[in-house]
Tab-separated table of C-alpha atoms and ligand atoms in Angstrom:
chain	number	residue	atom	x	y	z
A	1	UNK	CA	68.069	125.190	234.559
A	2	UNK	CA	67.227	122.310	232.219
A	3	UNK	CA	69.549	121.759	229.117
A	4	UNK	CA	68.422	122.909	225.703
A	5	UNK	CA	68.317	119.076	224.678
A	6	UNK	CA	66.240	118.187	227.970
A	7	UNK	CA	63.293	120.491	227.073
A	8	UNK	CA	63.288	120.909	223.206
A	9	UNK	CA	62.093	117.335	222.228
A	10	UNK	CA	58.895	117.820	224.521
A	11	UNK	CA	58.394	121.544	223.777
A	12	UNK	CA	58.305	120.824	219.936
A	13	UNK	CA	56.989	117.272	219.607
A	14	UNK	CA	53.858	117.327	222.037
A	15	UNK	CA	51.187	114.733	221.331
A	16	UNK	CA	48.865	112.912	223.538
A	17	UNK	CA	45.947	110.685	223.594
A	18	UNK	CA	42.834	112.346	223.227
A	19	UNK	CA	39.842	110.975	225.339
A	20	UNK	CA	36.926	113.427	224.713
A	21	UNK	CA	36.734	113.421	221.251
A	22	UNK	CA	38.281	110.627	218.643
A	23	UNK	CA	41.034	111.405	216.595
A	24	UNK	CA	38.871	111.315	213.922
A	25	UNK	CA	36.806	114.281	215.036
A	26	UNK	CA	39.743	116.202	216.086
A	27	UNK	CA	41.654	115.586	212.870
A	28	UNK	CA	38.789	115.278	210.029
A	29	UNK	CA	40.492	113.636	206.736
A	30	UNK	CA	38.547	116.543	204.586
A	31	UNK	CA	40.696	119.142	206.333
A	32	UNK	CA	43.802	116.793	207.462
A	33	UNK	CA	44.635	115.211	204.199
A	34	UNK	CA	44.604	111.675	202.693
A	35	UNK	CA	45.923	109.365	203.124
A	36	UNK	CA	44.039	109.467	206.850
A	37	UNK	CA	46.600	107.843	209.247
A	38	UNK	CA	46.035	107.422	213.186
A	39	UNK	CA	48.585	109.648	215.069
A	40	UNK	CA	51.070	106.799	216.045
A	41	UNK	CA	51.446	106.132	212.215
A	42	UNK	CA	53.309	109.592	212.106
A	43	UNK	CA	55.057	109.334	215.353
A	44	UNK	CA	58.820	109.170	213.485
A	45	UNK	CA	57.972	112.445	211.639
A	46	UNK	CA	60.845	114.467	212.403
A	47	UNK	CA	62.191	117.786	210.985
A	48	UNK	CA	65.932	117.927	210.161
A	49	UNK	CA	66.527	121.487	211.115
A	50	UNK	CA	65.271	121.910	215.169
A	51	UNK	CA	64.421	125.213	216.579
A	52	UNK	CA	62.908	126.697	219.582
A	53	UNK	CA	60.722	129.813	219.855
A	54	UNK	CA	63.403	131.824	221.381
A	55	UNK	CA	65.731	131.029	219.159
A	56	UNK	CA	63.601	131.501	216.315
A	57	UNK	CA	63.048	135.176	217.744
A	58	UNK	CA	66.592	135.851	218.224
A	59	UNK	CA	67.553	134.754	214.506
A	60	UNK	CA	64.528	136.946	213.014
A	61	UNK	CA	65.119	139.615	214.928
A	62	UNK	CA	68.736	139.841	213.385
A	63	UNK	CA	67.436	139.412	209.949
A	64	UNK	CA	65.162	142.162	210.328
A	65	UNK	CA	67.880	144.468	211.639
A	66	UNK	CA	70.140	143.771	208.641
A	67	UNK	CA	67.127	144.392	206.380
A	68	UNK	CA	66.548	147.839	208.136
A	69	UNK	CA	70.360	148.952	208.112
A	70	UNK	CA	70.304	148.273	204.227
A	71	UNK	CA	67.028	150.043	203.822
A	72	UNK	CA	68.283	152.879	205.824
A	73	UNK	CA	71.469	153.121	203.708
A	74	UNK	CA	70.179	152.338	200.119
A	75	UNK	CA	66.396	152.032	200.173
A	76	UNK	CA	65.659	155.847	198.981
A	77	UNK	CA	64.227	156.879	195.792
A	78	UNK	CA	67.678	158.374	194.364
A	79	UNK	CA	68.961	154.820	195.020
A	80	UNK	CA	66.038	153.122	193.104
A	81	UNK	CA	66.400	155.684	190.308
A	82	UNK	CA	69.976	154.733	189.550
A	83	UNK	CA	69.203	151.391	188.513
A	84	UNK	CA	68.353	150.102	185.121
A	85	UNK	CA	64.963	150.566	183.937
A	86	UNK	CA	64.469	147.027	182.544
A	87	UNK	CA	65.551	145.407	186.100
A	88	UNK	CA	63.295	147.422	188.153
A	89	UNK	CA	60.430	146.024	186.001
A	90	UNK	CA	61.850	142.460	187.002
A	91	UNK	CA	61.590	143.838	190.692
A	92	UNK	CA	57.972	145.098	189.740
A	93	UNK	CA	56.890	141.743	188.180
A	94	UNK	CA	58.413	139.827	191.069
A	95	UNK	CA	57.156	141.826	193.903
A	96	UNK	CA	53.615	141.990	192.656
A	97	UNK	CA	53.222	138.296	192.302
A	98	UNK	CA	55.091	137.284	195.595
A	99	UNK	CA	54.149	139.749	198.096
A	100	UNK	CA	50.506	138.759	198.915
A	101	UNK	CA	51.189	135.012	197.737
A	102	UNK	CA	53.306	134.940	200.607
A	103	UNK	CA	50.485	136.086	203.033
A	104	UNK	CA	48.311	132.969	201.386
A	105	UNK	CA	51.331	131.005	202.405
A	106	UNK	CA	50.628	131.930	205.972
A	107	UNK	CA	47.202	130.428	205.734
A	108	UNK	CA	48.419	127.324	204.246
A	109	UNK	CA	51.108	127.130	207.253
A	110	UNK	CA	48.456	127.864	210.023
A	111	UNK	CA	46.180	125.089	208.513
A	112	UNK	CA	49.115	122.708	208.939
A	113	UNK	CA	49.982	124.423	212.247
A	114	UNK	CA	46.450	123.103	213.641
A	115	UNK	CA	45.556	119.864	211.226
A	116	UNK	CA	49.188	118.550	210.691
A	117	UNK	CA	49.228	115.022	212.288
A	118	UNK	CA	52.456	115.292	214.572
A	119	UNK	CA	53.294	117.727	217.103
A	120	UNK	CA	56.765	118.702	215.580
A	121	UNK	CA	55.236	118.990	212.184
A	122	UNK	CA	52.653	121.310	213.590
A	123	UNK	CA	55.471	123.196	215.708
A	124	UNK	CA	57.622	123.697	212.232
A	125	UNK	CA	54.490	124.986	210.549
A	126	UNK	CA	53.711	127.615	213.066
A	127	UNK	CA	57.283	129.034	212.620
A	128	UNK	CA	56.617	128.536	208.730
A	129	UNK	CA	53.369	130.948	209.211
A	130	UNK	CA	55.260	133.467	211.174
A	131	UNK	CA	57.992	133.334	208.206
A	132	UNK	CA	55.389	133.949	205.669
A	133	UNK	CA	54.179	136.939	207.645
A	134	UNK	CA	57.579	138.379	207.119
A	135	UNK	CA	57.679	137.658	203.515
A	136	UNK	CA	54.766	139.448	203.006
A	137	UNK	CA	55.758	142.540	205.027
A	138	UNK	CA	59.566	142.829	203.726
A	139	UNK	CA	58.242	143.715	200.071
A	140	UNK	CA	55.128	145.736	201.230
A	141	UNK	CA	57.627	147.711	203.501
A	142	UNK	CA	60.499	148.054	201.193
A	143	UNK	CA	59.000	148.814	197.794
A	144	UNK	CA	56.087	151.220	199.400
A	145	UNK	CA	58.781	153.987	199.784
A	146	UNK	CA	59.002	153.806	195.843
A	147	UNK	CA	55.485	154.341	195.129
A	148	UNK	CA	55.442	158.144	195.070
A	149	UNK	CA	58.144	157.935	192.583
A	150	UNK	CA	56.671	155.266	190.029
A	151	UNK	CA	53.275	154.289	190.904
A	152	UNK	CA	53.657	150.820	189.115
A	153	UNK	CA	55.303	150.012	192.352
A	154	UNK	CA	51.808	150.257	193.782
A	155	UNK	CA	51.317	146.760	192.257
A	156	UNK	CA	53.028	144.915	194.885
A	157	UNK	CA	49.802	145.546	197.303
A	158	UNK	CA	47.183	145.858	194.550
A	159	UNK	CA	48.143	143.246	192.236
A	160	UNK	CA	46.270	140.447	193.987
A	161	UNK	CA	43.249	142.691	194.568
A	162	UNK	CA	42.938	143.175	190.984
A	163	UNK	CA	41.338	140.808	187.875
A	164	UNK	CA	44.505	141.454	186.189
A	165	UNK	CA	44.807	138.463	183.721
A	166	UNK	CA	47.968	137.636	185.689
A	167	UNK	CA	46.639	138.276	189.086
A	168	UNK	CA	43.572	135.777	187.779
A	169	UNK	CA	46.383	133.326	186.990
A	170	UNK	CA	48.435	133.926	190.089
A	171	UNK	CA	44.927	133.285	192.337
A	172	UNK	CA	44.221	130.349	190.495
A	173	UNK	CA	47.326	128.712	191.607
A	174	UNK	CA	47.982	130.219	195.018
A	175	UNK	CA	44.179	129.772	195.932
A	176	UNK	CA	44.590	126.127	195.413
A	177	UNK	CA	47.885	125.446	196.808
A	178	UNK	CA	47.886	127.756	199.669
A	179	UNK	CA	44.704	128.693	200.638
A	180	UNK	CA	42.705	125.494	200.213
A	181	UNK	CA	45.079	122.369	199.910
A	182	UNK	CA	45.378	120.225	203.144
A	183	UNK	CA	48.386	119.812	205.278
A	184	UNK	CA	49.686	116.661	203.207
A	185	UNK	CA	49.073	118.352	199.826
A	186	UNK	CA	50.153	121.442	201.017
A	187	UNK	CA	53.688	119.941	201.921
A	188	UNK	CA	53.914	118.157	198.706
A	189	UNK	CA	53.233	121.113	196.892
A	190	UNK	CA	54.491	123.852	198.601
A	191	UNK	CA	57.434	122.819	200.630
A	192	UNK	CA	58.459	119.924	198.222
A	193	UNK	CA	57.968	121.381	195.024
A	194	UNK	CA	57.392	124.898	195.117
A	195	UNK	CA	60.146	125.752	197.945
A	196	UNK	CA	62.837	122.917	197.550
A	197	UNK	CA	62.476	122.490	193.704
A	198	UNK	CA	61.823	126.148	192.415
A	199	UNK	CA	62.760	128.925	195.257
A	200	UNK	CA	66.450	127.983	194.982
A	201	UNK	CA	66.390	129.573	191.468
A	202	UNK	CA	64.312	132.405	192.108
A	203	UNK	CA	66.514	133.348	195.482
A	204	UNK	CA	69.901	131.960	194.732
A	205	UNK	CA	69.939	132.731	190.596
A	206	UNK	CA	67.934	136.015	190.957
A	207	UNK	CA	69.790	137.116	193.983
A	208	UNK	CA	73.208	136.734	192.227
A	209	UNK	CA	71.629	138.915	189.376
A	210	UNK	CA	70.675	141.417	191.695
A	211	UNK	CA	73.904	141.642	192.930
A	212	UNK	CA	75.451	142.092	189.523
A	213	UNK	CA	73.245	145.071	188.826
A	214	UNK	CA	74.009	146.861	191.820
A	215	UNK	CA	70.514	146.186	193.236
A	216	UNK	CA	71.636	145.610	196.772
A	217	UNK	CA	68.426	145.908	198.546
A	218	UNK	CA	66.522	143.533	196.433
A	219	UNK	CA	69.274	141.027	196.742
A	220	UNK	CA	69.433	140.999	200.580
A	221	UNK	CA	65.575	141.037	200.530
A	222	UNK	CA	65.642	137.723	198.506
A	223	UNK	CA	68.340	136.485	200.573
A	224	UNK	CA	66.748	137.376	203.798
A	225	UNK	CA	63.755	135.420	202.789
A	226	UNK	CA	65.544	132.307	201.334
A	227	UNK	CA	66.868	131.817	204.843
A	228	UNK	CA	63.511	131.265	206.077
A	229	UNK	CA	62.662	129.184	202.947
A	230	UNK	CA	65.321	126.694	203.607
A	231	UNK	CA	64.275	125.894	207.126
A	232	UNK	CA	60.558	125.557	206.818
A	233	UNK	CA	60.783	123.769	203.206
A	234	UNK	CA	62.008	121.002	205.079
A	235	UNK	CA	58.784	119.955	206.416
A	236	UNK	CA	58.109	118.439	202.812
A	237	UNK	CA	60.469	115.722	203.139
A	238	UNK	CA	59.356	113.811	206.067
A	239	UNK	CA	55.752	114.233	204.892
A	240	UNK	CA	56.175	113.012	201.264
A	241	UNK	CA	58.483	109.936	202.546
A	242	UNK	CA	55.222	108.969	204.679
A	243	UNK	CA	53.139	109.513	201.588
A	244	UNK	CA	55.403	107.436	199.305
A	245	UNK	CA	55.360	104.774	201.833
A	246	UNK	CA	51.452	104.593	202.042
A	247	UNK	CA	50.191	105.611	198.713
A	248	UNK	CA	53.098	106.127	196.190
A	249	UNK	CA	50.847	106.718	193.394
A	250	UNK	CA	48.936	109.843	195.130
A	251	UNK	CA	52.355	111.215	195.972
A	252	UNK	CA	53.680	110.807	192.191
A	253	UNK	CA	50.287	112.469	191.104
A	254	UNK	CA	50.604	115.359	193.185
A	255	UNK	CA	54.231	115.849	192.327
A	256	UNK	CA	53.506	116.081	188.788
A	257	UNK	CA	50.534	118.584	189.230
A	258	UNK	CA	52.144	120.778	191.487
A	259	UNK	CA	55.556	120.612	189.271
A	260	UNK	CA	53.719	121.750	185.912
A	261	UNK	CA	51.720	124.411	187.550
A	262	UNK	CA	54.724	126.019	189.591
A	263	UNK	CA	56.809	125.878	186.596
A	264	UNK	CA	54.742	127.886	184.257
A	265	UNK	CA	54.483	130.480	186.835
A	266	UNK	CA	58.334	130.361	187.679
A	267	UNK	CA	59.106	130.337	184.039
A	268	UNK	CA	57.266	133.470	183.376
A	269	UNK	CA	58.175	135.619	186.783
A	270	UNK	CA	61.988	134.241	186.716
A	271	UNK	CA	62.175	133.798	182.909
A	272	UNK	CA	61.408	137.583	182.044
A	273	UNK	CA	63.756	138.803	184.402
A	274	UNK	CA	66.744	136.711	183.471
A	275	UNK	CA	66.426	136.781	179.685
A	276	UNK	CA	64.597	139.990	178.892
A	277	UNK	CA	64.682	142.438	181.742
A	278	UNK	CA	68.500	142.060	182.985
A	279	UNK	CA	70.699	144.278	181.002
A	280	UNK	CA	72.456	142.518	178.518
A	281	UNK	CA	76.243	143.445	180.044
A	282	UNK	CA	74.894	142.095	183.398
A	283	UNK	CA	73.766	138.628	182.244
A	284	UNK	CA	76.044	135.699	182.793
A	285	UNK	CA	73.656	132.885	182.413
A	286	UNK	CA	70.595	132.369	180.553
A	287	UNK	CA	67.132	131.278	182.522
A	288	UNK	CA	67.399	127.879	180.819
A	289	UNK	CA	71.094	127.390	182.320
A	290	UNK	CA	69.776	128.541	185.749
A	291	UNK	CA	66.554	126.351	185.334
A	292	UNK	CA	68.876	123.311	184.100
A	293	UNK	CA	71.125	123.700	187.510
A	294	UNK	CA	68.923	124.482	189.978
A	295	UNK	CA	65.500	122.996	188.719
A	296	UNK	CA	66.351	119.889	186.419
A	297	UNK	CA	69.669	118.500	188.115
A	298	UNK	CA	68.597	119.211	191.859
A	299	UNK	CA	64.849	118.383	191.514
A	300	UNK	CA	65.682	115.201	189.908
A	301	UNK	CA	67.985	113.982	192.718
A	302	UNK	CA	65.246	115.161	195.221
A	303	UNK	CA	62.815	112.821	193.397
A	304	UNK	CA	65.089	110.065	193.204
A	305	UNK	CA	65.995	110.344	196.836
A	306	UNK	CA	62.381	109.901	197.671
A	307	UNK	CA	62.009	106.926	195.098
A	308	UNK	CA	59.585	108.887	192.860
A	309	UNK	CA	59.758	109.008	189.195
A	310	UNK	CA	60.104	112.245	186.908
A	311	UNK	CA	57.104	113.741	185.891
A	312	UNK	CA	54.974	111.846	183.001
A	313	UNK	CA	55.652	114.823	180.627
A	314	UNK	CA	59.320	115.335	181.480
A	315	UNK	CA	59.807	115.622	177.767
A	316	UNK	CA	57.396	118.275	177.193
A	317	UNK	CA	59.089	120.157	180.100
A	318	UNK	CA	62.701	119.807	178.667
A	319	UNK	CA	61.242	121.293	175.507
A	320	UNK	CA	59.272	124.190	177.312
A	321	UNK	CA	62.688	124.984	178.789
A	322	UNK	CA	63.689	126.372	174.998
A	323	UNK	CA	60.308	128.020	174.358
A	324	UNK	CA	57.699	128.724	176.741
A	325	UNK	CA	59.007	131.865	178.631
A	326	UNK	CA	60.020	133.044	174.954
A	327	UNK	CA	56.427	132.314	173.852
A	328	UNK	CA	54.633	134.419	176.737
A	329	UNK	CA	57.200	137.358	176.702
A	330	UNK	CA	56.728	137.883	172.865
A	331	UNK	CA	52.973	137.812	174.148
A	332	UNK	CA	53.442	140.078	176.868
A	333	UNK	CA	55.407	142.836	175.055
A	334	UNK	CA	52.785	142.969	172.292
A	335	UNK	CA	50.039	143.438	174.993
A	336	UNK	CA	52.444	145.415	177.525
A	337	UNK	CA	49.373	147.733	178.570
A	338	UNK	CA	47.748	144.649	180.027
A	339	UNK	CA	50.472	144.426	182.576
A	340	UNK	CA	52.065	147.020	185.348
A	341	UNK	CA	55.673	146.782	184.572
A	342	UNK	CA	57.518	148.235	181.402
A	343	UNK	CA	58.758	145.821	178.847
A	344	UNK	CA	62.067	145.514	176.853
A	345	UNK	CA	62.411	145.307	172.958
A	346	UNK	CA	65.227	142.934	172.362
A	347	UNK	CA	67.700	144.678	170.223
A	348	UNK	CA	70.205	142.964	167.939
A	349	UNK	CA	72.847	142.062	170.541
A	350	UNK	CA	70.296	140.707	172.973
A	351	UNK	CA	69.011	138.436	170.199
A	352	UNK	CA	72.175	137.301	169.325
A	353	UNK	CA	72.740	136.651	172.785
A	354	UNK	CA	69.547	134.785	173.239
A	355	UNK	CA	70.240	132.846	169.885
A	356	UNK	CA	73.490	131.698	171.524
A	357	UNK	CA	71.879	130.457	174.300
A	358	UNK	CA	69.173	128.988	172.810
A	359	UNK	CA	70.395	127.520	169.622
A	360	UNK	CA	67.565	125.093	169.290
A	361	UNK	CA	64.622	127.524	169.539
A	362	UNK	CA	65.526	131.299	169.303
A	363	UNK	CA	65.653	131.443	165.367
A	364	UNK	CA	61.914	130.784	165.569
A	365	UNK	CA	61.531	133.929	167.545
A	366	UNK	CA	63.942	135.960	165.513
A	367	UNK	CA	61.578	137.116	163.040
A	368	UNK	CA	58.892	138.169	165.346
A	369	UNK	CA	61.433	140.493	166.950
A	370	UNK	CA	62.438	141.768	163.573
A	371	UNK	CA	58.870	142.466	162.536
A	372	UNK	CA	58.026	144.317	165.888
A	373	UNK	CA	61.386	146.215	165.917
A	374	UNK	CA	60.501	147.371	161.907
A	375	UNK	CA	57.229	148.500	162.915
A	376	UNK	CA	58.483	150.541	165.839
A	377	UNK	CA	60.930	152.077	163.478
A	378	UNK	CA	58.330	152.975	161.077
A	379	UNK	CA	56.079	154.476	163.964
A	380	UNK	CA	59.004	156.430	165.789
A	381	UNK	CA	59.559	156.960	169.352
A	382	UNK	CA	56.634	157.444	171.897
A	383	UNK	CA	54.309	155.708	169.785
A	384	UNK	CA	53.034	152.973	171.758
A	385	UNK	CA	50.098	151.349	170.008
A	386	UNK	CA	51.384	150.770	166.990
A	387	UNK	CA	53.261	147.570	167.981
A	388	UNK	CA	50.522	146.406	170.049
A	389	UNK	CA	47.685	143.930	169.955
A	390	UNK	CA	44.212	145.114	169.796
A	391	UNK	CA	42.082	142.201	170.441
A	392	UNK	CA	42.021	140.129	173.843
A	393	UNK	CA	43.831	136.823	173.336
A	394	UNK	CA	43.087	133.165	174.480
A	395	UNK	CA	43.569	131.959	177.775
A	396	UNK	CA	44.033	128.521	179.394
A	397	UNK	CA	41.035	126.838	181.338
A	398	UNK	CA	43.734	125.285	183.806
A	399	UNK	CA	46.768	127.646	184.357
A	400	UNK	CA	44.493	130.651	183.284
A	401	UNK	CA	47.648	131.895	181.514
A	402	UNK	CA	47.884	132.861	177.592
A	403	UNK	CA	48.085	129.976	175.252
A	404	UNK	CA	51.586	129.838	174.647
A	405	UNK	CA	52.583	126.216	174.679
A	406	UNK	CA	54.453	124.489	171.744
A	407	UNK	CA	56.357	126.601	169.417
A	408	UNK	CA	55.704	130.010	167.229
A	409	UNK	CA	55.194	127.166	164.474
A	410	UNK	CA	53.196	124.676	166.489
A	411	UNK	CA	50.863	125.581	169.235
A	412	UNK	CA	50.431	122.931	171.659
A	413	UNK	CA	46.877	124.023	172.606
A	414	UNK	CA	44.032	121.303	173.210
A	415	UNK	CA	40.577	121.186	173.932
A	416	UNK	CA	38.277	118.917	175.820
A	417	UNK	CA	34.347	118.754	175.698
A	418	UNK	CA	32.897	118.216	179.209
A	419	UNK	CA	29.003	119.100	179.834
A	420	UNK	CA	28.386	120.522	176.911
A	421	UNK	CA	31.176	123.280	177.647
A	422	UNK	CA	34.467	122.984	175.469
A	423	UNK	CA	37.543	123.899	177.739
A	424	UNK	CA	40.805	124.791	176.224
A	425	UNK	CA	44.039	124.164	177.304
A	426	UNK	CA	47.928	125.322	176.768
A	427	UNK	CA	49.286	122.095	177.144
A	428	UNK	CA	48.886	118.338	177.663
A	429	UNK	CA	50.063	118.760	181.094
A	430	UNK	CA	47.504	121.405	181.838
A	431	UNK	CA	44.652	119.197	180.297
A	432	UNK	CA	46.033	116.371	182.304
A	433	UNK	CA	45.448	118.318	185.561
A	434	UNK	CA	42.345	119.338	184.833
A	435	UNK	CA	41.038	115.772	184.186
A	436	UNK	CA	42.287	114.463	187.280
A	437	UNK	CA	39.793	117.174	189.212
A	438	UNK	CA	37.282	118.380	186.508
A	439	UNK	CA	34.786	119.122	189.484
A	440	UNK	CA	37.404	121.420	191.077
A	441	UNK	CA	38.305	123.664	187.932
A	442	UNK	CA	35.463	123.173	185.508
A	443	UNK	CA	33.368	126.038	186.520
A	444	UNK	CA	36.028	128.940	186.791
A	445	UNK	CA	36.173	131.184	183.720
A	446	UNK	CA	39.016	132.418	181.997
A	447	UNK	CA	39.045	136.030	180.815
A	448	UNK	CA	37.851	135.336	177.347
A	449	UNK	CA	34.660	133.187	178.977
A	450	UNK	CA	34.103	136.318	181.183
A	451	UNK	CA	33.992	138.631	178.060
A	452	UNK	CA	31.480	136.421	176.141
A	453	UNK	CA	29.452	136.090	179.512
A	454	UNK	CA	29.235	139.708	179.611
A	455	UNK	CA	31.127	139.989	182.925
A	456	UNK	CA	34.145	141.975	181.427
A	457	UNK	CA	34.415	144.326	178.589
A	458	UNK	CA	35.446	143.086	175.060
A	459	UNK	CA	36.981	146.348	174.060
A	460	UNK	CA	40.404	145.960	175.087
A	461	UNK	CA	41.099	149.626	176.519
A	462	UNK	CA	38.039	149.100	178.657
A	463	UNK	CA	39.198	145.703	179.849
A	464	UNK	CA	42.397	147.329	180.702
A	465	UNK	CA	40.591	150.133	182.647
A	466	UNK	CA	37.648	148.810	184.126
A	467	UNK	CA	38.570	145.359	184.590
A	468	UNK	CA	42.467	144.896	184.766
A	469	UNK	CA	42.816	147.739	187.368
A	470	UNK	CA	45.153	149.909	185.101
A	471	UNK	CA	45.274	153.327	183.762
A	472	UNK	CA	47.585	155.072	181.432
A	473	UNK	CA	50.122	156.342	183.961
A	474	UNK	CA	50.504	152.752	185.615
A	475	UNK	CA	50.105	150.447	182.486
A	476	UNK	CA	53.274	148.623	181.023
A	477	UNK	CA	55.025	150.667	178.215
A	478	UNK	CA	58.122	150.087	176.078
A	479	UNK	CA	60.950	150.719	178.482
A	480	UNK	CA	62.549	152.918	176.519
A	481	UNK	CA	59.434	154.315	174.787
A	482	UNK	CA	60.496	152.877	171.644
A	483	UNK	CA	63.705	155.236	171.372
A	484	UNK	CA	66.444	152.481	170.843
A	485	UNK	CA	69.732	153.523	169.323
A	486	UNK	CA	69.925	150.485	167.580
A	487	UNK	CA	66.630	150.705	165.599
A	488	UNK	CA	68.034	153.300	163.057
A	489	UNK	CA	70.381	150.419	161.846
A	490	UNK	CA	68.022	147.381	162.257
A	491	UNK	CA	67.899	145.486	158.866
A	492	UNK	CA	64.276	145.234	157.501
A	493	UNK	CA	62.540	142.071	157.621
A	494	UNK	CA	62.101	140.182	154.920
A	495	UNK	CA	58.356	140.339	155.058
A	496	UNK	CA	58.535	144.029	155.503
A	497	UNK	CA	60.856	144.647	152.799
A	498	UNK	CA	58.806	142.567	150.243
A	499	UNK	CA	55.865	144.806	150.864
B	501	MN	MN1	57.903	132.766	201.664
B	502	MN	MN1	57.404	129.440	202.110
């Protein structure tokens, strides 16, 4: 029998000279990506971690067995019911935004499995596609058991099929990154930026938190997924190396674009979870501390290794570490009926913790929360709408998220007039991304645009019900229904005391 090293190179890296068609016909630039190079230019393409199909199947089977055993042991409703309600909101937020995005990643990998320019690249992408299918199925299977107990878990599957504002933003991101990008841009955006730059924060940082709050199921789910990500993310480096060699400017542009887009998304999903939804006594590090370690340090090193500079907006990014997710969370709390998970009103101890972790910025958020808390105290428990916004807010024409750039004192929104239409953006990097490829983005309408065009209702309740896919049972509420023991002792805010 042949030894592994005798057959594996041929099995995983099989290329041949085409005779019936030209290479350009078999691998058109529109689908294979830019820069278009002949196959021999890619011949040195090597993935650092090599696997065969039988090894892959054996490894994945073991992972599945481990998950099935844990699901059997602690995957019941009673097990979930023991967990903190705020934490469960973090699980709902995470599961909804990721489950079907993983499915979109199947498509991105399959495109590379056909149109990637080297045999080894195509083999690695084939395994990547199988990985992402598993990542779609895991949260759908594990959390489906909880739907009969808590209907908000239904959003694990439902989310991407709605016109909820977060889903519109999510699709705007993943449709481009995972469904339509050519294999070169996909490798930079998904493998290098998203998977190498960000998912460590998600899968290592968040799974540590899951462990600390006692959510073994979620912890194992994240770890099981991460073992796959760590393998197929390695497709990114050899593709980016080649791109830097041939067209450094294009490489830098792609990294700058996808880093910002990924950042906004992660700051919301993981920032909410770490700084607001995890119970205070279980928190060890702030989102910013996690982001510093996993994104700022590790990603900067990666960029240096491939010979690229930090994105041009790095100082804006660094500043947003102190502000962005706090801005969006304040907006989400006061519009919680527009999402599918419950929100926590941060009490005095949580605010003190946040002030300690964010000495530069949190004093600007403190008065906002004091005002909300005061209103909640006046309203009493179980009155939801007293601390809730009533008119639809404005969204960014690039990221499609609420306009939450800058600080509470100075919003960084900017506008751009193009072909008689005024576009609005949350930040300079979002405006820059738009201006790089306006023909790609200009026709997309944000939620407010849809309301003005009569495609979505202007009345908030109607918008939630008939457009965002929510109803009273499933929409987000205050996690404690406003009944916080600390509210009775809450010092009155200066504004309230004055009136
Ligand atoms: Mn995945
Ligand atoms: Mn992946």
